[in-house]
Amino acid sequence: MLTCGAAWRRTRRRPDQELTGSWGHRPRSTLVRAKAMAPPPPPLAASTPLLHGEFGSYPARGPRYALTLTSQALHIQRLRPKPEARPRGGLVPLAEVSGCCTLRSRSPSDSAAYFCIYTYPRGRLGGRRRATRTFRADGAATYEENRAEAQRWAIALTCLLRGLPLPGDGEITPDLLPRPPRLLLLVNPFGGRGLAWQWCKNYVLPMISEAGLSFNLIQTERQNHARELVQGLRLSEWDGIVTVSGDGLLFEVLNGLLDRSDWEEAVKMPVGILPCGSGNALAGAVNQHGGFEPALGLDLLLNCSLLLCRGGGHPLDLLSVTLASGSRCFSFLSVAWGFVSDVDIQSERFRALGSVRFTLGTMLGLATLHTYRGRLSYLPATVEPSSPAPAHGLLRAKSELTLTPDPAPPMAHSPLHRSVSDLPLPLPQPALASPGSPEPLPILSLNGGGPELAGDWGGAGDAPLSPDPLLSSPPGSPKAALLSPVAKGPPVIPPSSGLPPPTPDARVSASTCGPPDHLLPPLGSPLPPDWVTLEEDFVLMLAISPSHLGADMVAAPHARFNDGLVHLCWVRSGISRTALLRLFLAMERGSHFSLGCPQLGYAAARAFRLEPLTPRGVLTVDGEQVEYGPLQAQMHPGLGTLLTGPPGCLGREP
């Protein structure tokens, strides 16, 4: 453990170190990784034109457009047959773009090349819907010249989407693009009322293929399956692990990484989440970080998928939780006791209802409201949370840090068993897809094939578009995979997979490695004098790391992924059912601290200890039930890396 602790002190990141690197090569050494993930140069002004040109449309009889590409959007102005005074759909924010490709006509007499972008604009009712825009590069006499122009636009747009700098001399070549990132997707087919697998096939896989991401996909088949998988992976072959489910699957992945003998390197593996579960708390925080409006269900999934396509990581604080038995697990979300954990576990019987289970569970919990005697001790943070102090000012008791935080502003794959790897796949397409839909050029190939294009294709006499056989894939790009059906049933682990044998199901397995908890004395021993202790009758106690407790519940509105703090919230006994319900309704907007509820308490801490004095109760870590009894926890700033996409200043919608 001393060796592990020394290695941890050498390799840990500062909590304020932002990871804004682009998709692509995952550096092996710490120095190279730091350089690759360093913040990019200051961006150009959002209105600075990077490319400008005139394009036709497909079919050829359509209008002509002037296109202007800036660092934030693609501006489209119709030139002929009649210029638009107020162009409709003339601004395509990059926050709505998943990817692009270049195409050619199958007609030998057509010398034009084609440039297509995949977009997910918001409709009038707020939901996103897939759309494509295809433009015809025909300004030159030869196909080769037109192809070079279409490729120049596609490469420039791809660089902007992935956060890659464009050269100052305007020379845009395929060498600017790194190899496609390689992702391992883990899907819980039973997540989200059983919709996770269908949503993955219908929305996630097409979108990430449009973005040019290479992937392998595995369906998990039991509890702790994902944990076993990541313990046996060769991590050097992957650029990220993404869970397509609720928060529970990511809990397994992170604890599996920290349970490896090489945990110091393993925990640096970027992880991401695409929400297909019931709570989707971390996805709600990612959605807010990306600058999108609050969303639920499919809209939240599409927002997070768009951010994943853009790439970019952020340090993620992890909370080390030591349970009464001495076992330890790592939390990225929350530790709960009382009303919150009661609702979480008791609502399991309503899981088939999806997120509605929590509403029903809350109503039942209010009807049978309990209080719990307990002792809460914490090590106060040495710095205040990054939120402005209330204008009226609050008194601070010696025994309790009474802050009222303000809401944040809106803002070569390894042999995997029965995996779906590298499109093309026989994926279902929107109803507008044409049988003659084009395929992308290999130079910007989407895993060797690519999804169908919908909505732009012409009538009789219009030659279909196809890949350009004259172009070759850039070095390191994935080979085209054979068409294969998507596995319908759960996967089976073959003897040659190299994965560890299955273990019996358990609520939470203990981590045996990971960084030492240098702030915590042994559980049961006296605490240092600089700790604060409260002994109360509690209705609930919540220790949360990110801002969200659910996709639509902002429990700690000022929290950040790497602020180095655990945010403690508690409600004392004496609160009425009406006032408690009012708190949870206000939590949807993150305004519950402004209600002035005298029973609501808050403290920002670096470590805490919870000692239940009531003989029976429920404790949860990231929504998973753990053994009941005393526990303590310490925050480890920036221990993990979360795939978040660009921050809100880059991804915010206009």
Tab-separated table of C-alpha atoms in Angstrom, residues 191-506:
chain	number	residue	atom	x	y	z
A	191	GLY	CA	-31.799	-0.321	-18.863
A	192	GLY	CA	-34.487	2.299	-19.339
A	193	ARG	CA	-37.450	-0.096	-19.185
A	194	GLY	CA	-35.681	-2.287	-21.731
A	195	LEU	CA	-35.308	0.577	-24.240
A	196	ALA	CA	-31.523	0.908	-23.895
A	197	TRP	CA	-30.688	-1.600	-26.624
A	198	GLN	CA	-33.227	-0.182	-29.075
A	199	TRP	CA	-32.097	3.388	-28.420
A	200	CYS	CA	-28.493	2.313	-28.839
A	201	LYS	CA	-29.164	0.749	-32.251
A	202	ASN	CA	-31.512	3.453	-33.497
A	203	TYR	CA	-29.712	6.580	-32.270
A	204	VAL	CA	-26.313	6.063	-30.636
A	205	LEU	CA	-24.626	3.829	-33.211
A	206	PRO	CA	-25.693	5.895	-36.248
A	207	MET	CA	-24.600	9.131	-34.574
A	208	ILE	CA	-21.148	7.962	-33.486
A	209	SER	CA	-20.583	6.426	-36.901
A	210	GLU	CA	-21.454	9.773	-38.495
A	211	ALA	CA	-18.763	11.279	-36.270
A	212	GLY	CA	-16.168	8.784	-37.529
A	213	LEU	CA	-15.642	7.021	-34.201
A	214	SER	CA	-14.496	3.408	-34.185
A	215	PHE	CA	-16.093	1.166	-31.599
A	216	ASN	CA	-16.769	-2.284	-30.208
A	217	LEU	CA	-20.005	-2.967	-28.400
A	218	ILE	CA	-20.832	-5.508	-25.704
A	219	GLN	CA	-24.148	-6.190	-24.023
A	220	THR	CA	-23.766	-6.841	-20.312
A	221	GLU	CA	-25.634	-9.880	-19.082
A	222	ARG	CA	-25.594	-9.678	-15.288
A	223	GLN	CA	-24.650	-7.529	-12.326
A	224	ASN	CA	-20.889	-6.828	-12.069
A	225	HIS	CA	-20.338	-8.076	-15.643
A	226	ALA	CA	-18.949	-4.685	-16.722
A	227	ARG	CA	-16.610	-4.699	-13.738
A	228	GLU	CA	-15.189	-8.064	-14.763
A	229	LEU	CA	-14.795	-6.948	-18.373
A	230	VAL	CA	-12.725	-3.846	-17.624
A	231	GLN	CA	-10.534	-5.789	-15.199
A	232	GLY	CA	-9.418	-8.025	-18.085
A	233	LEU	CA	-9.047	-5.434	-20.874
A	234	ARG	CA	-5.838	-4.363	-22.555
A	235	LEU	CA	-6.450	-0.694	-22.025
A	236	SER	CA	-3.789	0.413	-24.512
A	237	GLU	CA	-6.165	-0.576	-27.321
A	238	TRP	CA	-8.879	1.869	-26.304
A	239	ASP	CA	-9.359	5.621	-26.141
A	240	GLY	CA	-12.426	5.500	-23.925
A	241	ILE	CA	-15.035	3.289	-22.272
A	242	VAL	CA	-18.630	4.466	-22.663
A	243	THR	CA	-21.611	3.000	-20.830
A	244	VAL	CA	-25.043	3.066	-22.471
A	245	SER	CA	-27.292	2.670	-19.458
A	246	GLY	CA	-27.961	4.367	-16.135
A	247	ASP	CA	-25.461	5.384	-13.483
A	248	GLY	CA	-25.043	1.839	-12.119
A	249	LEU	CA	-23.056	0.542	-15.088
A	250	LEU	CA	-20.511	3.354	-14.850
A	251	PHE	CA	-20.167	2.589	-11.124
A	252	GLU	CA	-19.102	-0.944	-12.097
A	253	VAL	CA	-16.636	0.317	-14.710
A	254	LEU	CA	-14.871	2.788	-12.424
A	255	ASN	CA	-14.589	0.303	-9.575
A	256	GLY	CA	-13.307	-2.326	-12.002
A	257	LEU	CA	-10.580	0.037	-13.219
A	258	LEU	CA	-9.559	0.843	-9.643
A	259	ASP	CA	-9.468	-2.826	-8.710
A	260	ARG	CA	-6.738	-3.612	-11.255
A	261	SER	CA	-3.127	-4.063	-10.223
A	262	ASP	CA	-2.235	-1.235	-12.637
A	263	TRP	CA	-4.942	1.049	-11.233
A	264	GLU	CA	-2.702	4.146	-11.409
A	265	GLU	CA	-2.772	3.986	-15.218
A	266	ALA	CA	-6.163	2.286	-15.552
A	267	VAL	CA	-8.064	5.050	-13.769
A	268	LYS	CA	-6.772	7.542	-16.360
A	269	MET	CA	-8.863	5.768	-19.009
A	270	PRO	CA	-11.523	8.303	-20.116
A	271	VAL	CA	-15.042	7.095	-19.339
A	272	GLY	CA	-18.319	8.392	-20.683
A	273	ILE	CA	-22.016	7.840	-20.138
A	274	LEU	CA	-24.922	7.831	-22.576
A	275	PRO	CA	-28.123	7.885	-20.518
A	276	CYS	CA	-30.531	5.005	-20.997
A	277	GLY	CA	-31.453	4.352	-17.373
A	278	SER	CA	-33.877	5.682	-14.778
A	279	GLY	CA	-31.927	8.299	-12.836
A	280	ASN	CA	-29.233	9.482	-15.289
A	281	ALA	CA	-27.768	11.888	-12.744
A	282	LEU	CA	-24.257	12.166	-14.198
A	283	ALA	CA	-25.673	12.598	-17.705
A	284	GLY	CA	-27.728	15.519	-16.417
A	285	ALA	CA	-24.525	17.152	-15.157
A	286	VAL	CA	-22.762	16.461	-18.475
A	287	ASN	CA	-25.716	17.980	-20.333
A	288	GLN	CA	-25.490	21.130	-18.202
A	289	HIS	CA	-21.705	21.307	-18.620
A	290	GLY	CA	-22.184	21.181	-22.393
A	291	GLY	CA	-24.435	24.236	-22.287
A	292	PHE	CA	-27.648	22.486	-23.289
A	293	GLU	CA	-31.044	23.139	-21.747
A	294	PRO	CA	-32.253	20.573	-19.186
A	295	ALA	CA	-33.551	17.462	-20.920
A	296	LEU	CA	-34.959	14.023	-20.178
A	297	GLY	CA	-35.322	10.718	-21.985
A	298	LEU	CA	-34.372	10.609	-25.640
A	299	ASP	CA	-33.542	14.315	-25.797
A	300	LEU	CA	-30.980	13.880	-23.019
A	301	LEU	CA	-29.493	10.882	-24.831
A	302	LEU	CA	-29.136	12.829	-28.089
A	303	ASN	CA	-27.543	15.794	-26.291
A	304	CYS	CA	-24.992	13.580	-24.552
A	305	SER	CA	-24.306	11.674	-27.779
A	306	LEU	CA	-23.581	14.950	-29.576
A	307	LEU	CA	-21.141	15.908	-26.834
A	308	LEU	CA	-19.467	12.495	-27.016
A	309	CYS	CA	-18.992	12.909	-30.777
A	310	ARG	CA	-17.107	16.130	-30.111
A	311	GLY	CA	-14.603	14.447	-27.762
A	312	GLY	CA	-12.788	16.150	-24.931
A	313	GLY	CA	-12.350	15.065	-21.330
A	314	HIS	CA	-12.547	16.636	-17.891
A	315	PRO	CA	-10.996	15.542	-14.576
A	316	LEU	CA	-13.529	13.694	-12.429
A	317	ASP	CA	-13.445	13.651	-8.634
A	318	LEU	CA	-13.961	10.224	-7.071
A	319	LEU	CA	-15.084	9.596	-3.502
A	320	SER	CA	-13.457	6.678	-1.678
A	321	VAL	CA	-16.082	5.123	0.648
A	322	THR	CA	-15.037	2.790	3.484
A	323	LEU	CA	-17.888	0.663	4.842
A	324	ALA	CA	-18.391	-0.809	8.309
A	325	SER	CA	-16.762	-4.121	7.344
A	326	GLY	CA	-13.625	-2.299	6.143
A	327	SER	CA	-14.353	-2.873	2.457
A	328	ARG	CA	-13.988	0.089	0.127
A	329	CYS	CA	-15.638	1.260	-3.066
A	330	PHE	CA	-15.391	4.407	-5.183
A	331	SER	CA	-18.267	6.752	-5.899
A	332	PHE	CA	-18.641	9.328	-8.671
A	333	LEU	CA	-22.138	10.399	-7.638
A	334	SER	CA	-23.490	10.211	-4.090
A	335	VAL	CA	-23.781	8.557	-0.710
A	336	ALA	CA	-27.324	8.684	0.684
A	337	TRP	CA	-29.047	7.816	3.943
A	338	GLY	CA	-32.644	8.321	4.967
A	339	PHE	CA	-35.372	9.583	2.673
A	340	VAL	CA	-33.302	9.620	-0.551
A	341	SER	CA	-31.915	6.086	-0.145
A	342	ASP	CA	-35.297	4.785	1.023
A	343	VAL	CA	-36.965	6.095	-2.125
A	344	ASP	CA	-34.144	4.799	-4.334
A	345	ILE	CA	-34.282	1.227	-3.038
A	346	GLN	CA	-37.994	0.915	-2.322
A	347	SER	CA	-38.842	2.175	-5.815
A	348	GLU	CA	-36.929	-0.741	-7.378
A	349	ARG	CA	-40.232	-2.638	-7.552
A	350	PHE	CA	-41.482	0.055	-9.956
A	351	ARG	CA	-38.406	-0.104	-12.228
A	352	ALA	CA	-40.568	-1.024	-15.225
A	353	LEU	CA	-42.048	2.494	-15.047
A	354	GLY	CA	-38.704	4.150	-15.796
A	355	SER	CA	-38.024	7.518	-14.199
A	356	VAL	CA	-41.639	7.683	-12.991
A	357	ARG	CA	-40.614	5.166	-10.324
A	358	PHE	CA	-38.898	7.959	-8.372
A	359	THR	CA	-42.024	10.144	-8.416
A	360	LEU	CA	-44.131	7.271	-7.149
A	361	GLY	CA	-41.470	6.322	-4.597
A	362	THR	CA	-41.321	9.918	-3.347
A	363	MET	CA	-45.057	10.018	-2.793
A	364	LEU	CA	-44.954	6.748	-0.859
A	365	GLY	CA	-41.941	7.965	1.148
A	366	LEU	CA	-43.739	11.164	2.112
A	367	ALA	CA	-46.738	9.161	3.273
A	368	THR	CA	-44.530	7.106	5.642
A	369	LEU	CA	-41.928	9.718	6.534
A	370	HIS	CA	-39.247	8.450	8.944
A	371	THR	CA	-36.519	10.141	10.950
A	372	TYR	CA	-33.123	8.625	11.759
A	373	ARG	CA	-30.839	9.386	14.668
A	374	GLY	CA	-27.234	9.723	13.563
A	375	ARG	CA	-23.886	11.442	13.897
A	376	LEU	CA	-22.425	13.309	10.916
A	377	SER	CA	-18.807	14.483	11.096
A	378	TYR	CA	-16.887	16.213	8.333
A	379	LEU	CA	-13.607	17.921	7.526
A	380	PRO	CA	-14.600	21.378	6.246
A	381	ALA	CA	-13.198	22.531	2.932
A	382	THR	CA	-10.386	25.053	3.204
A	383	VAL	CA	-11.803	26.985	0.237
A	384	GLU	CA	-15.356	28.016	-0.443
A	385	PRO	CA	-17.341	26.418	-3.283
A	386	SER	CA	-17.076	28.257	-6.583
A	387	SER	CA	-20.342	30.143	-6.294
A	388	PRO	CA	-21.078	33.757	-5.380
A	389	ALA	CA	-22.002	34.368	-1.765
A	390	PRO	CA	-25.602	35.380	-1.092
A	391	ALA	CA	-26.100	39.123	-1.031
A	392	HIS	CA	-27.828	39.126	2.360
A	393	GLY	CA	-25.057	37.164	4.102
A	394	LEU	CA	-25.557	34.260	6.506
A	395	LEU	CA	-24.412	33.682	10.043
A	396	ARG	CA	-22.017	30.803	10.552
A	397	ALA	CA	-22.342	28.614	13.599
A	398	LYS	CA	-19.163	27.088	14.985
A	399	SER	CA	-20.616	23.598	14.656
A	400	GLU	CA	-21.964	23.967	11.139
A	401	LEU	CA	-20.948	25.603	7.858
A	402	THR	CA	-24.209	27.224	6.791
A	403	LEU	CA	-23.745	28.209	3.183
A	404	THR	CA	-26.563	28.881	0.776
A	405	PRO	CA	-25.107	28.150	-2.675
A	406	ASP	CA	-26.541	29.985	-5.632
A	407	PRO	CA	-27.742	27.980	-8.648
A	408	ALA	CA	-25.282	27.605	-11.498
A	409	PRO	CA	-26.182	29.432	-14.721
A	410	PRO	CA	-27.915	27.195	-17.308
A	411	MET	CA	-25.685	26.680	-19.465
A	412	ALA	CA	-6.663	-3.755	-33.855
A	413	HIS	CA	-9.350	-4.441	-31.397
A	414	SER	CA	-9.047	-7.007	-28.655
A	415	PRO	CA	-11.027	-10.269	-29.124
A	416	LEU	CA	-14.321	-9.364	-27.451
A	417	HIS	CA	-17.115	-11.862	-27.259
A	418	ARG	CA	-19.972	-11.385	-29.707
A	419	SER	CA	-19.208	-7.709	-30.145
A	420	VAL	CA	-20.676	-5.393	-32.729
A	421	SER	CA	-17.589	-3.766	-34.209
A	422	ASP	CA	-17.011	-0.986	-36.671
A	423	LEU	CA	-19.902	-0.069	-38.958
A	424	PRO	CA	-21.305	-0.679	-41.595
A	425	LEU	CA	-24.184	-2.381	-39.815
A	426	PRO	CA	-27.726	-3.092	-40.992
A	427	LEU	CA	-29.027	-0.278	-38.802
A	428	PRO	CA	-32.616	0.921	-38.984
A	429	GLN	CA	-32.890	4.327	-40.663
A	430	PRO	CA	-35.482	7.117	-40.628
A	431	ALA	CA	-38.514	6.692	-42.832
A	432	LEU	CA	-37.189	9.282	-45.291
A	433	ALA	CA	-34.128	7.191	-46.162
A	434	SER	CA	-33.907	6.348	-49.833
A	435	PRO	CA	-32.823	2.900	-51.116
A	436	GLY	CA	-30.268	4.706	-53.267
A	437	SER	CA	-28.778	6.703	-50.419
A	438	PRO	CA	-25.088	7.469	-50.839
A	439	GLU	CA	-22.125	6.139	-48.931
A	440	PRO	CA	-19.145	8.205	-47.718
A	441	LEU	CA	-15.772	8.521	-49.319
A	442	PRO	CA	-13.042	6.494	-47.606
A	443	ILE	CA	-11.015	9.650	-46.902
A	444	LEU	CA	-13.555	10.528	-44.208
A	445	SER	CA	-14.948	7.042	-43.916
A	446	LEU	CA	-17.315	6.350	-41.044
A	447	ASN	CA	-15.857	3.056	-39.838
A	448	GLY	CA	-15.585	1.864	-43.416
A	449	GLY	CA	-19.215	2.372	-44.407
A	450	GLY	CA	-21.504	4.894	-42.861
A	451	PRO	CA	-25.151	5.498	-42.172
A	452	GLU	CA	-27.699	6.302	-44.806
A	453	LEU	CA	-28.462	9.911	-45.643
A	454	ALA	CA	-32.061	11.012	-45.474
A	455	GLY	CA	-34.121	13.877	-46.756
A	456	ASP	CA	-32.043	15.377	-49.570
A	457	TRP	CA	-32.301	12.894	-52.388
A	458	GLY	CA	-33.860	13.736	-55.700
A	459	GLY	CA	-36.292	12.149	-58.109
A	460	ALA	CA	-36.006	10.538	-61.526
A	461	GLY	CA	-32.847	11.254	-63.462
A	462	ASP	CA	-30.677	12.011	-60.433
A	463	ALA	CA	-27.713	9.688	-60.275
A	464	PRO	CA	-27.084	8.253	-56.813
A	465	LEU	CA	-23.902	9.125	-54.943
A	466	SER	CA	-21.262	6.607	-53.926
A	467	PRO	CA	-17.776	6.284	-52.422
A	468	ASP	CA	-14.861	7.551	-54.451
A	469	PRO	CA	-12.636	4.588	-55.403
A	470	LEU	CA	-9.714	6.904	-56.146
A	471	LEU	CA	-9.217	7.802	-52.505
A	472	SER	CA	-7.513	5.714	-49.859
A	473	SER	CA	-8.082	5.729	-46.119
A	474	PRO	CA	-5.583	7.658	-43.986
A	475	PRO	CA	-3.019	5.643	-42.045
A	476	GLY	CA	-4.420	4.019	-38.941
A	477	SER	CA	-8.069	4.282	-39.976
A	478	PRO	CA	-10.158	1.159	-39.350
A	479	LYS	CA	-10.748	-1.384	-42.072
A	480	ALA	CA	-14.274	-1.835	-43.333
A	481	ALA	CA	-15.985	-4.481	-41.244
A	482	LEU	CA	-18.050	-7.277	-42.711
A	483	LEU	CA	-21.786	-6.846	-42.521
A	484	SER	CA	-23.079	-8.856	-39.614
A	485	PRO	CA	-26.395	-9.031	-37.785
A	486	VAL	CA	-26.648	-7.400	-34.396
A	487	ALA	CA	-26.721	-10.025	-31.673
A	488	LYS	CA	-30.212	-10.215	-30.177
A	489	GLY	CA	-29.459	-12.238	-27.082
A	490	PRO	CA	-26.966	-11.805	-24.279
A	491	PRO	CA	-23.320	-12.474	-25.157
A	492	VAL	CA	-21.468	-15.609	-24.214
A	493	ILE	CA	-17.860	-15.528	-22.973
A	494	PRO	CA	-15.734	-17.951	-24.994
A	495	PRO	CA	-12.816	-19.747	-23.321
A	496	SER	CA	-10.293	-17.720	-25.364
A	497	SER	CA	-11.590	-14.303	-24.337
A	498	GLY	CA	-8.952	-13.879	-21.621
A	499	LEU	CA	-11.532	-12.438	-19.240
A	500	PRO	CA	-11.780	-13.508	-15.592
A	501	PRO	CA	-14.379	-16.139	-14.717
A	502	PRO	CA	-17.783	-14.941	-13.523
A	503	THR	CA	-18.191	-14.242	-9.829
A	504	PRO	CA	-21.376	-14.504	-7.779
A	505	ASP	CA	-23.586	-11.435	-7.862
A	506	ALA	CA	-23.074	-8.945	-5.071
